mmCIF file of C-alpha atoms in Angstrom:
data_model
loop_
_atom_site.group_PDB
_atom_site.id
_atom_site.type_symbol
_atom_site.label_atom_id
_atom_site.label_comp_id
_atom_site.label_asym_id
_atom_site.label_seq_id
_atom_site.Cartn_x
_atom_site.Cartn_y
_atom_site.Cartn_z
ATOM 1 C CA UNK G 829 0.298 0.192 0.139
ATOM 2 C CA UNK G 830 1.580 3.356 -0.795
ATOM 3 C CA UNK G 831 0.589 6.670 0.981
ATOM 4 C CA UNK G 832 -0.417 9.672 -1.273
ATOM 5 C CA UNK G 833 0.686 12.588 0.278
ATOM 6 C CA UNK G 834 -1.196 15.939 -0.798
ATOM 7 C CA UNK G 835 -0.375 19.748 -0.217
ATOM 8 C CA UNK G 836 -1.884 21.371 2.715
ATOM 9 C CA UNK G 837 -1.664 25.520 4.106
ATOM 10 C CA UNK G 838 -0.091 26.347 6.978
ATOM 11 C CA UNK G 839 -1.464 27.824 9.686
ATOM 12 C CA UNK G 840 -0.972 31.290 10.987
ATOM 13 C CA UNK G 841 0.933 30.250 13.944
ATOM 14 C CA UNK G 842 3.531 27.794 11.774
ATOM 15 C CA UNK G 843 4.566 30.481 9.236
ATOM 16 C CA UNK G 844 5.127 32.953 12.275
ATOM 17 C CA UNK G 845 7.439 30.410 14.105
ATOM 18 C CA UNK G 846 9.429 29.581 10.827
ATOM 19 C CA UNK G 847 9.846 33.571 10.379
ATOM 20 C CA UNK G 848 10.431 34.119 13.997
ATOM 21 C CA UNK G 849 13.199 31.233 13.711
ATOM 22 C CA UNK G 850 14.750 32.512 10.954
ATOM 23 C CA UNK G 851 15.234 36.544 11.862
ATOM 24 C CA UNK G 852 15.930 35.870 15.578
ATOM 25 C CA UNK G 853 12.976 39.021 16.523
ATOM 26 C CA UNK G 854 10.018 39.307 16.935
ATOM 27 C CA UNK G 855 7.133 38.134 14.212
ATOM 28 C CA UNK G 856 3.703 38.689 14.543
ATOM 29 C CA UNK G 857 1.026 37.391 12.397
ATOM 30 C CA UNK G 858 -2.699 37.655 11.421
ATOM 31 C CA UNK G 859 -5.175 36.930 8.679
ATOM 32 C CA UNK G 860 -5.304 39.597 6.615
ATOM 33 C CA UNK G 861 -8.319 41.990 6.035
ATOM 34 C CA UNK G 862 -7.965 42.105 2.210
ATOM 35 C CA UNK G 863 -6.534 39.029 0.001
ATOM 36 C CA UNK G 864 -3.398 39.646 -2.198
ATOM 37 C CA UNK G 865 -3.884 39.457 -5.842
ATOM 38 C CA UNK G 866 -1.303 38.959 -8.550
ATOM 39 C CA UNK G 867 -0.585 42.618 -9.328
ATOM 40 C CA UNK G 868 2.500 44.582 -10.668
ATOM 41 C CA UNK G 869 3.479 45.398 -7.031
ATOM 42 C CA UNK G 870 3.461 41.485 -6.025
ATOM 43 C CA UNK G 871 6.078 38.796 -6.147
ATOM 44 C CA UNK G 872 4.800 35.105 -7.261
ATOM 45 C CA UNK G 873 6.815 32.056 -5.938
ATOM 46 C CA UNK G 874 5.816 28.976 -7.707
ATOM 47 C CA UNK G 875 6.516 25.670 -5.797
ATOM 48 C CA UNK G 876 6.497 22.533 -7.693
ATOM 49 C CA UNK G 877 6.202 18.560 -6.811
ATOM 50 C CA UNK G 878 8.453 16.086 -8.101
ATOM 51 C CA UNK G 879 7.013 15.609 -11.137
ATOM 52 C CA UNK G 880 7.346 19.277 -11.811
ATOM 53 C CA UNK G 881 3.448 20.269 -11.488
ATOM 54 C CA UNK G 882 2.538 23.532 -9.857
ATOM 55 C CA UNK G 883 1.089 22.584 -6.761
ATOM 56 C CA UNK G 884 1.420 25.929 -4.627
ATOM 57 C CA UNK G 885 1.995 29.740 -5.151
ATOM 58 C CA UNK G 886 3.352 32.475 -2.601
ATOM 59 C CA UNK G 887 2.201 35.763 -2.979
ATOM 60 C CA UNK G 888 4.165 38.648 -1.604
ATOM 61 C CA UNK G 889 3.716 42.445 -1.750
ATOM 62 C CA UNK G 890 6.830 44.434 -2.003
ATOM 63 C CA UNK G 891 6.818 45.687 1.666
ATOM 64 C CA UNK G 892 7.019 42.119 2.867
ATOM 65 C CA UNK G 893 9.659 41.153 0.127
ATOM 66 C CA UNK G 894 12.125 43.927 1.217
ATOM 67 C CA UNK G 895 11.542 43.022 5.228
ATOM 68 C CA UNK G 896 12.364 39.741 4.817
ATOM 69 C CA UNK G 897 14.800 40.347 2.648
ATOM 70 C CA UNK G 898 16.302 42.346 5.089
ATOM 71 C CA UNK G 899 15.800 41.060 8.130
ATOM 72 C CA UNK G 900 17.014 37.692 7.114
ATOM 73 C CA UNK G 901 20.640 39.459 7.014
ATOM 74 C CA UNK G 902 20.144 42.094 9.618
ATOM 75 C CA UNK G 903 20.145 44.679 7.355
ATOM 76 C CA UNK G 904 18.617 48.149 8.844
ATOM 77 C CA UNK G 905 14.925 48.643 8.472
ATOM 78 C CA UNK G 906 15.879 52.155 6.497
ATOM 79 C CA UNK G 907 17.126 50.062 3.286
ATOM 80 C CA UNK G 908 13.707 47.960 3.532
ATOM 81 C CA UNK G 909 11.891 50.971 3.690
ATOM 82 C CA UNK G 910 13.966 52.442 0.596
ATOM 83 C CA UNK G 911 13.635 49.570 -1.176
ATOM 84 C CA UNK G 912 9.365 49.885 -0.541
ATOM 85 C CA UNK G 913 9.541 53.273 -1.697
ATOM 86 C CA UNK G 914 11.228 52.632 -4.905
ATOM 87 C CA UNK G 915 9.294 49.497 -5.677
ATOM 88 C CA UNK G 916 12.823 47.306 -6.405
ATOM 89 C CA UNK G 917 14.836 45.415 -4.182
ATOM 90 C CA UNK G 918 18.269 45.543 -4.309
ATOM 91 C CA UNK G 919 20.346 42.487 -5.712
ATOM 92 C CA UNK G 920 21.448 41.302 -2.185
ATOM 93 C CA UNK G 921 17.952 41.936 -0.907
ATOM 94 C CA UNK G 922 16.171 39.892 -3.201
ATOM 95 C CA UNK G 923 18.845 36.755 -2.845
ATOM 96 C CA UNK G 924 17.686 36.715 0.760
ATOM 97 C CA UNK G 925 14.069 37.282 -0.163
ATOM 98 C CA UNK G 926 14.434 34.364 -2.653
ATOM 99 C CA UNK G 927 16.123 32.247 0.324
ATOM 100 C CA UNK G 928 13.249 32.918 2.742
ATOM 101 C CA UNK G 929 10.936 31.581 0.107
ATOM 102 C CA UNK G 930 12.961 28.765 -0.234
ATOM 103 C CA UNK G 931 12.774 27.797 2.991
ATOM 104 C CA UNK G 932 8.713 28.450 3.082
ATOM 105 C CA UNK G 933 8.676 25.541 0.640
ATOM 106 C CA UNK G 934 8.038 23.218 4.093
ATOM 107 C CA UNK G 935 4.905 25.260 4.760
ATOM 108 C CA UNK G 936 2.963 23.256 1.863
ATOM 109 C CA UNK G 937 2.437 19.920 4.416
ATOM 110 C CA UNK G 938 3.720 16.643 3.794
ATOM 111 C CA UNK G 939 4.101 16.867 -0.246
ATOM 112 C CA UNK G 940 7.886 17.171 -1.011
ATOM 113 C CA UNK G 941 7.985 20.858 -3.050
ATOM 114 C CA UNK G 942 10.436 22.915 -4.072
ATOM 115 C CA UNK G 943 10.618 26.429 -4.853
ATOM 116 C CA UNK G 944 11.099 26.700 -8.390
ATOM 117 C CA UNK G 945 10.554 30.265 -9.801
ATOM 118 C CA UNK G 946 9.941 33.824 -9.042
ATOM 119 C CA UNK G 947 7.667 36.221 -10.912
ATOM 120 C CA UNK G 948 8.879 39.747 -10.145
ATOM 121 C CA UNK G 949 6.798 42.947 -10.151
ATOM 122 C CA UNK G 950 6.357 43.610 -13.696
ATOM 123 C CA UNK G 951 7.396 40.588 -15.032
ATOM 124 C CA UNK G 952 5.189 38.720 -17.730
ATOM 125 C CA UNK G 953 3.182 36.367 -15.671
ATOM 126 C CA UNK G 954 3.128 32.746 -16.822
ATOM 127 C CA UNK G 955 -0.160 31.262 -17.648
ATOM 128 C CA UNK G 956 -0.159 28.594 -15.237
ATOM 129 C CA UNK G 957 0.845 31.031 -12.270
ATOM 130 C CA UNK G 958 -2.139 33.287 -13.585
ATOM 131 C CA UNK G 959 -4.713 30.819 -13.510
ATOM 132 C CA UNK G 960 -3.402 29.656 -10.054
ATOM 133 C CA UNK G 961 -3.617 33.063 -8.317
ATOM 134 C CA UNK G 962 -7.172 33.627 -10.129
ATOM 135 C CA UNK G 963 -8.736 30.531 -9.224
ATOM 136 C CA UNK G 964 -6.594 28.863 -6.444
ATOM 137 C CA UNK G 965 -8.292 25.586 -4.673
ATOM 138 C CA UNK G 966 -7.667 27.356 -1.011
ATOM 139 C CA UNK G 967 -5.689 29.994 0.278
ATOM 140 C CA UNK G 968 -4.153 31.788 2.947
ATOM 141 C CA UNK G 969 -3.889 35.436 3.733
ATOM 142 C CA UNK G 970 -1.343 36.675 6.088
ATOM 143 C CA UNK G 971 -0.378 40.200 7.373
ATOM 144 C CA UNK G 972 3.318 40.017 8.866
ATOM 145 C CA UNK G 973 4.871 42.511 11.265
ATOM 146 C CA UNK G 974 8.559 42.023 11.848
ATOM 147 C CA UNK G 975 9.577 44.147 14.638
ATOM 148 C CA UNK G 976 10.963 47.437 13.513
ATOM 149 C CA UNK G 977 10.354 46.677 9.570
ATOM 150 C CA UNK G 978 7.749 47.435 7.076
ATOM 151 C CA UNK G 979 4.255 45.573 7.718
ATOM 152 C CA UNK G 980 3.686 43.544 4.331
ATOM 153 C CA UNK G 981 1.311 40.401 3.436
ATOM 154 C CA UNK G 982 1.962 36.909 2.338
ATOM 155 C CA UNK G 983 -0.737 34.758 0.577
ATOM 156 C CA UNK G 984 -0.157 30.881 0.475
ATOM 157 C CA UNK G 985 -2.273 29.475 -2.470
ATOM 158 C CA UNK G 986 -2.965 25.634 -3.553
ATOM 159 C CA UNK G 987 -3.866 25.256 -7.192
#
């Protein structure tokens, strides 16, 4: 008998624990009052299974990307605030943000998934990501506060 593993959404507390462990500072999370949608001001991270099928997507707004990209490397909040103002992450901040997205792959439950692709604000959105963000099977929308950094939004989608 084989066991079939299916993806699942994390709990808000599980996401908060992972981020607190990563940053070593205060992180609070709560369900967002409004859903985050794919837009020219959002990042979309694609997570694929061992067959390369798209199973999950994380959407992040620019403030969250700047916050986690800064907090991971202990970059001062002023740099995150500057990135939010310009709408662009410097290369090192973007690399740190990608690393956090890579770590978040574990939030999709027992299924083995990997972070495979990042769609940045202004990039052309691949059709499967556009479909997955427009009509997800389920979603979790969070507002994340990392002490001292800009408040941002993070959405987990199952496709």
